[in-house]
mmCIF file of C-alpha atoms in Angstrom:
data_model
loop_
_atom_site.group_PDB
_atom_site.id
_atom_site.type_symbol
_atom_site.label_atom_id
_atom_site.label_comp_id
_atom_site.label_asym_id
_atom_site.label_seq_id
_atom_site.Cartn_x
_atom_site.Cartn_y
_atom_site.Cartn_z
ATOM 1 C CA MET A 867 -6.961 -1.802 -52.812
ATOM 2 C CA THR A 868 -5.243 -3.147 -49.720
ATOM 3 C CA THR A 869 -2.031 -2.030 -48.041
ATOM 4 C CA SER A 870 0.642 -4.170 -46.468
ATOM 5 C CA SER A 871 1.503 -4.049 -42.802
ATOM 6 C CA SER A 872 4.759 -2.261 -43.588
ATOM 7 C CA GLU A 873 2.885 0.402 -45.561
ATOM 8 C CA ARG A 874 0.572 0.931 -42.568
ATOM 9 C CA GLY A 875 3.584 1.415 -40.299
ATOM 10 C CA VAL A 876 2.930 -1.803 -38.378
ATOM 11 C CA SER A 877 5.852 -4.051 -37.492
ATOM 12 C CA LEU A 878 4.833 -7.657 -36.940
ATOM 13 C CA GLY A 879 8.273 -8.600 -35.605
ATOM 14 C CA MET A 880 9.412 -12.030 -34.548
ATOM 15 C CA PRO A 881 7.282 -14.130 -32.185
ATOM 16 C CA GLU A 882 8.459 -14.020 -28.573
ATOM 17 C CA LEU A 883 10.391 -17.089 -27.519
ATOM 18 C CA PRO A 884 9.052 -19.184 -24.634
ATOM 19 C CA ALA A 885 10.106 -18.013 -21.193
ATOM 20 C CA PRO A 886 13.223 -19.768 -19.873
ATOM 21 C CA ALA A 887 12.789 -22.203 -17.007
ATOM 22 C CA TYR A 888 14.178 -21.710 -13.524
ATOM 23 C CA PRO A 889 17.471 -23.498 -12.751
ATOM 24 C CA ASP A 890 16.834 -26.993 -11.423
ATOM 25 C CA ASP A 891 17.705 -26.162 -7.797
ATOM 26 C CA VAL A 892 15.488 -23.048 -7.772
ATOM 27 C CA ARG A 893 12.579 -24.898 -9.384
ATOM 28 C CA ALA A 894 12.845 -27.760 -6.873
ATOM 29 C CA ARG A 895 12.715 -25.301 -3.968
ATOM 30 C CA LEU A 896 9.793 -23.370 -5.448
ATOM 31 C CA GLU A 897 7.893 -26.572 -6.221
ATOM 32 C CA ALA A 898 8.134 -27.616 -2.570
ATOM 33 C CA ASP A 899 6.756 -24.227 -1.498
ATOM 34 C CA ALA A 900 4.081 -24.381 -4.200
ATOM 35 C CA ARG A 901 2.836 -27.774 -3.018
ATOM 36 C CA GLU A 902 2.407 -26.339 0.479
ATOM 37 C CA ILE A 903 0.438 -23.390 -0.864
ATOM 38 C CA ILE A 904 -1.770 -25.426 -3.205
ATOM 39 C CA ALA A 905 -2.668 -27.847 -0.402
ATOM 40 C CA ARG A 906 -4.502 -25.021 1.374
ATOM 41 C CA TYR A 907 -7.174 -24.769 -1.333
ATOM 42 C CA PRO A 908 -9.895 -27.189 -2.525
ATOM 43 C CA ASP A 909 -9.380 -25.935 -6.091
ATOM 44 C CA SER A 910 -5.737 -25.609 -7.108
ATOM 45 C CA ARG A 911 -6.277 -22.570 -9.322
ATOM 46 C CA SER A 912 -7.324 -20.622 -6.223
ATOM 47 C CA ALA A 913 -3.654 -20.711 -5.234
ATOM 48 C CA LEU A 914 -2.637 -18.441 -8.101
ATOM 49 C CA LEU A 915 -2.494 -15.197 -6.111
ATOM 50 C CA PRO A 916 -0.165 -16.493 -3.381
ATOM 51 C CA LEU A 917 1.916 -18.332 -6.000
ATOM 52 C CA LEU A 918 2.473 -15.045 -7.819
ATOM 53 C CA HIS A 919 3.720 -13.582 -4.526
ATOM 54 C CA LEU A 920 5.979 -16.615 -4.182
ATOM 55 C CA VAL A 921 7.664 -16.148 -7.565
ATOM 56 C CA GLN A 922 7.853 -12.408 -6.887
ATOM 57 C CA SER A 923 9.814 -13.164 -3.723
ATOM 58 C CA GLU A 924 12.392 -14.994 -5.878
ATOM 59 C CA GLU A 925 13.324 -12.206 -8.277
ATOM 60 C CA GLY A 926 11.646 -9.102 -6.852
ATOM 61 C CA HIS A 927 9.064 -8.967 -9.624
ATOM 62 C CA VAL A 928 6.865 -11.340 -11.596
ATOM 63 C CA THR A 929 8.896 -12.474 -14.582
ATOM 64 C CA ARG A 930 7.789 -14.473 -17.612
ATOM 65 C CA THR A 931 9.639 -17.398 -16.052
ATOM 66 C CA GLY A 932 7.629 -16.964 -12.858
ATOM 67 C CA MET A 933 4.355 -16.906 -14.760
ATOM 68 C CA ARG A 934 5.357 -20.001 -16.713
ATOM 69 C CA PHE A 935 6.098 -21.753 -13.408
ATOM 70 C CA CYS A 936 2.672 -20.808 -11.989
ATOM 71 C CA ALA A 937 0.961 -22.036 -15.153
ATOM 72 C CA ASP A 938 2.824 -25.345 -15.030
ATOM 73 C CA VAL A 939 2.087 -26.205 -11.400
ATOM 74 C CA LEU A 940 -1.571 -25.130 -11.631
ATOM 75 C CA ASP A 941 -2.270 -26.581 -15.091
ATOM 76 C CA LEU A 942 -3.255 -23.169 -16.433
ATOM 77 C CA THR A 943 -2.278 -21.376 -19.606
ATOM 78 C CA THR A 944 0.267 -18.589 -19.431
ATOM 79 C CA ALA A 945 -2.441 -16.286 -20.782
ATOM 80 C CA GLU A 946 -4.623 -17.037 -17.741
ATOM 81 C CA VAL A 947 -1.729 -16.330 -15.377
ATOM 82 C CA THR A 948 -0.752 -13.166 -17.223
ATOM 83 C CA ALA A 949 -4.306 -11.849 -17.021
ATOM 84 C CA VAL A 950 -4.171 -12.046 -13.227
ATOM 85 C CA ALA A 951 -0.602 -10.812 -12.835
ATOM 86 C CA THR A 952 -1.330 -7.700 -14.899
ATOM 87 C CA PHE A 953 -4.596 -6.925 -13.094
ATOM 88 C CA TYR A 954 -3.273 -6.467 -9.540
ATOM 89 C CA THR A 955 -0.851 -3.637 -8.842
ATOM 90 C CA MET A 956 0.903 -5.527 -6.039
ATOM 91 C CA TYR A 957 2.566 -7.695 -8.679
ATOM 92 C CA ARG A 958 5.542 -5.932 -10.250
ATOM 93 C CA ARG A 959 6.171 -6.537 -13.935
ATOM 94 C CA ARG A 960 9.699 -5.141 -14.075
ATOM 95 C CA PRO A 961 12.731 -5.027 -11.748
ATOM 96 C CA SER A 962 12.109 -2.826 -8.736
ATOM 97 C CA GLY A 963 13.809 -1.674 -5.583
ATOM 98 C CA ASP A 964 14.333 -3.256 -2.193
ATOM 99 C CA TYR A 965 11.810 -0.782 -0.809
ATOM 100 C CA GLN A 966 8.562 0.140 -2.491
ATOM 101 C CA VAL A 967 7.808 3.668 -1.282
ATOM 102 C CA GLY A 968 4.174 4.468 -1.967
ATOM 103 C CA VAL A 969 2.730 7.914 -1.347
ATOM 104 C CA CYS A 970 -1.033 8.049 -0.971
ATOM 105 C CA THR A 971 -2.408 10.691 -3.336
ATOM 106 C CA ASN A 972 -6.081 9.954 -2.815
ATOM 107 C CA THR A 973 -8.368 12.784 -1.762
ATOM 108 C CA LEU A 974 -7.660 13.363 1.935
ATOM 109 C CA CYS A 975 -3.969 12.496 1.839
ATOM 110 C CA ALA A 976 -3.589 14.714 -1.225
ATOM 111 C CA VAL A 977 -5.101 17.800 0.380
ATOM 112 C CA MET A 978 -3.182 17.163 3.621
ATOM 113 C CA GLY A 979 0.112 17.166 1.728
ATOM 114 C CA GLY A 980 0.362 13.866 -0.148
ATOM 115 C CA ASP A 981 0.682 15.522 -3.553
ATOM 116 C CA ALA A 982 3.480 17.751 -2.257
ATOM 117 C CA ILE A 983 5.264 14.737 -0.734
ATOM 118 C CA PHE A 984 5.058 12.766 -3.980
ATOM 119 C CA GLU A 985 6.306 15.661 -6.086
ATOM 120 C CA GLY A 986 9.055 16.386 -3.559
ATOM 121 C CA LEU A 987 10.288 12.778 -3.572
ATOM 122 C CA GLN A 988 10.242 12.587 -7.368
ATOM 123 C CA GLU A 989 12.534 15.611 -7.527
ATOM 124 C CA TYR A 990 14.681 14.498 -4.577
ATOM 125 C CA LEU A 991 15.212 10.951 -5.869
ATOM 126 C CA GLY A 992 15.321 11.872 -9.547
ATOM 127 C CA VAL A 993 12.723 9.264 -10.545
ATOM 128 C CA GLY A 994 9.191 9.269 -11.883
ATOM 129 C CA ASN A 995 6.176 7.247 -10.861
ATOM 130 C CA GLY A 996 7.001 3.531 -10.813
ATOM 131 C CA GLU A 997 10.701 4.141 -11.392
ATOM 132 C CA THR A 998 13.648 2.914 -9.324
ATOM 133 C CA THR A 999 16.717 4.768 -8.091
ATOM 134 C CA ASP A 1000 20.073 3.906 -9.664
ATOM 135 C CA ASP A 1001 21.245 2.114 -6.514
ATOM 136 C CA GLY A 1002 18.263 -0.276 -6.697
ATOM 137 C CA LYS A 1003 17.035 0.702 -3.237
ATOM 138 C CA ILE A 1004 13.861 2.721 -3.806
ATOM 139 C CA THR A 1005 10.937 2.346 -6.193
ATOM 140 C CA LEU A 1006 8.611 5.339 -5.902
ATOM 141 C CA GLU A 1007 4.933 5.243 -6.762
ATOM 142 C CA HIS A 1008 1.723 7.019 -5.965
ATOM 143 C CA ILE A 1009 -0.931 4.740 -4.537
ATOM 144 C CA GLU A 1010 -4.623 4.838 -3.805
ATOM 145 C CA CYS A 1011 -6.365 4.954 -0.429
ATOM 146 C CA ASN A 1012 -4.720 2.924 2.331
ATOM 147 C CA ALA A 1013 -7.688 3.198 4.734
ATOM 148 C CA ALA A 1014 -5.637 5.334 7.123
ATOM 149 C CA CYS A 1015 -7.239 8.699 6.459
ATOM 150 C CA ASP A 1016 -7.028 9.863 10.078
ATOM 151 C CA PHE A 1017 -3.240 9.635 9.797
ATOM 152 C CA ALA A 1018 -3.022 11.552 6.508
ATOM 153 C CA PRO A 1019 -0.781 12.086 4.703
ATOM 154 C CA VAL A 1020 0.395 8.471 4.714
ATOM 155 C CA VAL A 1021 3.456 6.908 3.108
ATOM 156 C CA MET A 1022 3.814 3.133 2.903
ATOM 157 C CA VAL A 1023 7.073 1.229 2.588
ATOM 158 C CA ASN A 1024 6.592 -2.399 1.519
ATOM 159 C CA TRP A 1025 2.989 -2.048 2.779
ATOM 160 C CA GLU A 1026 3.962 -0.851 6.284
ATOM 161 C CA PHE A 1027 2.545 2.456 7.522
ATOM 162 C CA PHE A 1028 4.467 5.695 8.007
ATOM 163 C CA ASP A 1029 1.829 8.150 9.233
ATOM 164 C CA ASN A 1030 1.495 11.933 9.426
ATOM 165 C CA GLN A 1031 4.307 12.549 6.965
ATOM 166 C CA THR A 1032 5.695 15.795 5.611
ATOM 167 C CA VAL A 1033 7.956 16.460 2.645
ATOM 168 C CA GLN A 1034 10.977 16.683 4.944
ATOM 169 C CA SER A 1035 10.154 13.579 6.991
ATOM 170 C CA ALA A 1036 9.599 11.595 3.769
ATOM 171 C CA LYS A 1037 12.996 12.706 2.471
ATOM 172 C CA ARG A 1038 14.635 11.604 5.735
ATOM 173 C CA LEU A 1039 12.830 8.278 5.422
ATOM 174 C CA VAL A 1040 14.192 7.509 1.951
ATOM 175 C CA ASP A 1041 17.662 8.681 3.006
ATOM 176 C CA ASP A 1042 17.587 6.194 5.904
ATOM 177 C CA LEU A 1043 16.422 3.396 3.625
ATOM 178 C CA ARG A 1044 19.171 4.061 1.090
ATOM 179 C CA THR A 1045 21.943 4.206 3.701
ATOM 180 C CA GLY A 1046 20.807 1.098 5.556
ATOM 181 C CA ARG A 1047 19.791 2.777 8.806
ATOM 182 C CA THR A 1048 17.117 1.044 10.858
ATOM 183 C CA VAL A 1049 13.667 2.383 10.021
ATOM 184 C CA SER A 1050 10.623 1.609 12.148
ATOM 185 C CA PRO A 1051 7.076 1.935 10.816
ATOM 186 C CA THR A 1052 4.628 4.010 12.806
ATOM 187 C CA ARG A 1053 2.686 0.824 13.546
ATOM 188 C CA GLY A 1054 2.748 -2.757 12.439
ATOM 189 C CA ALA A 1055 5.539 -5.252 11.929
ATOM 190 C CA PRO A 1056 9.199 -4.252 11.543
ATOM 191 C CA LEU A 1057 10.255 -3.342 8.050
ATOM 192 C CA CYS A 1058 11.772 -5.944 5.727
ATOM 193 C CA THR A 1059 12.756 -5.992 2.063
ATOM 194 C CA PHE A 1060 10.234 -6.284 -0.732
ATOM 195 C CA LYS A 1061 11.267 -9.863 -1.519
ATOM 196 C CA GLU A 1062 10.789 -10.830 2.139
ATOM 197 C CA THR A 1063 7.429 -9.063 2.174
ATOM 198 C CA ALA A 1064 6.349 -10.992 -0.940
ATOM 199 C CA ARG A 1065 7.137 -14.315 0.727
ATOM 200 C CA ILE A 1066 5.065 -13.355 3.773
ATOM 201 C CA LEU A 1067 2.185 -12.374 1.458
ATOM 202 C CA ALA A 1068 2.501 -15.806 -0.161
ATOM 203 C CA GLY A 1069 1.406 -17.194 3.199
ATOM 204 C CA PHE A 1070 4.639 -18.214 4.842
ATOM 205 C CA PRO A 1071 5.299 -17.242 8.470
ATOM 206 C CA ASP A 1072 7.321 -14.191 9.377
ATOM 207 C CA GLU A 1073 10.051 -15.810 11.444
ATOM 208 C CA ARG A 1074 11.767 -12.617 12.587
ATOM 209 C CA GLU A 1075 11.861 -12.231 16.350
ATOM 210 C CA GLY A 1076 9.029 -10.030 17.610
ATOM 211 C CA ALA A 1077 7.537 -9.458 14.164
ATOM 212 C CA VAL A 1078 4.286 -11.323 14.809
ATOM 213 C CA GLU A 1079 3.753 -9.655 18.191
ATOM 214 C CA ALA A 1080 4.227 -6.191 16.740
ATOM 215 C CA SER A 1081 0.946 -4.499 16.074
ATOM 216 C CA GLY A 1082 -0.609 -1.141 15.452
ATOM 217 C CA SER A 1083 -3.811 0.588 16.289
ATOM 218 C CA ALA A 1084 -6.320 2.575 14.363
ATOM 219 C CA GLY A 1085 -6.627 6.194 15.400
ATOM 220 C CA PRO A 1086 -9.418 7.624 17.565
ATOM 221 C CA ALA A 1087 -11.321 8.875 14.522
ATOM 222 C CA SER A 1088 -11.281 5.398 12.997
ATOM 223 C CA LEU A 1089 -12.756 3.876 16.128
ATOM 224 C CA VAL A 1090 -15.683 6.265 16.634
ATOM 225 C CA GLY A 1091 -18.035 4.153 14.503
ATOM 226 C CA LEU A 1092 -17.092 1.011 16.382
ATOM 227 C CA ARG A 1093 -17.770 2.655 19.744
ATOM 228 C CA LEU A 1094 -21.154 3.889 18.562
ATOM 229 C CA ALA A 1095 -22.038 0.418 17.246
ATOM 230 C CA ARG A 1096 -21.322 -0.976 20.689
ATOM 231 C CA GLY A 1097 -23.702 1.549 22.245
ATOM 232 C CA GLU A 1098 -20.977 3.529 23.915
ATOM 233 C CA ALA A 1099 -21.445 7.241 24.492
ATOM 234 C CA ALA A 1100 -20.733 9.532 21.586
ATOM 235 C CA PRO A 1101 -17.712 11.826 21.957
ATOM 236 C CA ALA A 1102 -18.255 15.414 23.023
ATOM 237 C CA ARG A 1103 -18.902 17.904 20.230
ATOM 238 C CA VAL A 1104 -16.014 20.198 19.360
ATOM 239 C CA VAL A 1105 -18.297 22.701 17.620
ATOM 240 C CA HIS A 1106 -21.769 23.444 18.967
ATOM 241 C CA PRO A 1107 -24.722 23.167 16.555
ATOM 242 C CA ARG A 1108 -25.420 26.387 14.704
ATOM 243 C CA ASP A 1109 -29.185 26.193 14.972
ATOM 244 C CA GLY A 1110 -29.322 26.766 18.748
ATOM 245 C CA GLY A 1111 -32.108 24.967 20.571
ATOM 246 C CA PRO A 1112 -31.983 22.172 23.102
ATOM 247 C CA HIS A 1113 -28.618 20.857 21.925
ATOM 248 C CA ASP A 1114 -26.944 23.844 23.570
ATOM 249 C CA GLN A 1115 -28.241 22.714 26.947
ATOM 250 C CA VAL A 1116 -26.303 19.450 26.892
ATOM 251 C CA PRO A 1117 -23.788 19.555 29.759
ATOM 252 C CA GLU A 1118 -20.238 19.811 28.615
ATOM 253 C CA ARG A 1119 -18.125 16.731 29.087
ATOM 254 C CA ALA A 1120 -14.410 16.660 29.672
ATOM 255 C CA ALA A 1121 -12.388 16.412 26.503
ATOM 256 C CA HIS A 1122 -10.753 13.076 25.844
ATOM 257 C CA GLU A 1123 -7.188 13.009 27.135
ATOM 258 C CA PRO A 1124 -5.233 10.367 25.233
ATOM 259 C CA SER A 1125 -2.936 8.048 27.082
ATOM 260 C CA PRO A 1126 0.800 8.214 26.289
ATOM 261 C CA ALA A 1127 0.492 4.897 24.422
ATOM 262 C CA GLU A 1128 -2.325 6.092 22.186
ATOM 263 C CA HIS A 1129 -1.256 6.835 18.633
ATOM 264 C CA LEU A 1130 -2.674 10.229 17.732
ATOM 265 C CA SER A 1131 -3.418 11.343 14.238
ATOM 266 C CA SER A 1132 -2.729 14.769 12.815
ATOM 267 C CA HIS A 1133 -6.468 15.517 12.954
ATOM 268 C CA ASP A 1134 -7.074 15.001 16.682
ATOM 269 C CA ALA A 1135 -6.633 18.673 17.635
ATOM 270 C CA PRO A 1136 -9.740 20.846 17.130
ATOM 271 C CA GLN A 1137 -9.486 22.793 13.904
ATOM 272 C CA ASP A 1138 -10.802 26.253 13.125
ATOM 273 C CA THR A 1139 -14.096 26.092 11.279
ATOM 274 C CA SER A 1140 -16.519 28.624 9.875
ATOM 275 C CA ALA A 1141 -18.559 28.256 13.057
ATOM 276 C CA SER A 1142 -15.605 29.262 15.232
ATOM 277 C CA ASP A 1143 -14.508 32.190 13.056
ATOM 278 C CA PRO A 1144 -16.739 35.260 13.600
ATOM 279 C CA ALA A 1145 -15.139 36.979 10.609
ATOM 280 C CA HIS A 1146 -16.385 34.271 8.254
ATOM 281 C CA PRO A 1147 -19.760 33.046 9.486
ATOM 282 C CA ALA A 1148 -21.523 30.276 7.638
ATOM 283 C CA GLY A 1149 -25.280 30.332 7.829
ATOM 284 C CA PRO A 1150 -27.614 27.421 7.137
ATOM 285 C CA THR A 1151 -27.789 26.300 3.536
ATOM 286 C CA ALA A 1152 -30.962 27.009 1.605
ATOM 287 C CA GLU A 1153 -33.469 24.222 1.254
ATOM 288 C CA GLU A 1154 -33.621 22.593 -2.159
ATOM 289 C CA GLY A 1155 -35.937 24.461 -4.487
ATOM 290 C CA GLU A 1156 -35.725 27.816 -2.718
#
């Protein structure tokens, strides 16, 4: 005996109508931009990622109309375009705010305060993950590692860095964004709206004065590996080895004094460890098998 779809509680519904086309003037403008993007690649379908950023810059998210446009100009199916648009988190699938505020909640940022920042902003803004404030200014989300661990906890706004944040500084940041006050990232280019950011990610130049010249630097901890690879001297140890021996005879070197222009991370100051706390000594770990 078989059961109907209605008996199984399944609603087949009506088939979705084709996505509407862009107005003629918008399509003509986007086609001109698309031709410029496609010309950069030997295979036109390789232009799909920047084209998705292009249509995102038009409406603030990737709409069905935008995906239909990408499929048309690249001679792809809408299914092929949808598969890509739904895979990458940088492509928004629903209306979002002028400023995408992402709080890193990966391991180091989380333990340094990222989880508290994210929870604090959810309560302060009255939105959940991926949701947008009623004024259309802020979309809040938790994001994965931003490769800025020495500046943890990190908040990103439209992919620009705001380092060494706290719950209170993050609240001030979103307040400034919502009221239109000028906000400057810790490093990198000046802040712009999400639509403007999407157009830059599509490969078009940032024409704002001073934007290209603006730059940021990795922190001292990020650069240690690079200095070692170049054969430069290793930095002085903050904590002496616990096993004694010849290492203790190494002459002490002066601690690094950063220049005023150097961007310090929250981890540059020596931290208390078990080796520096006589009340909580940590002996050598046992060898495997003992």
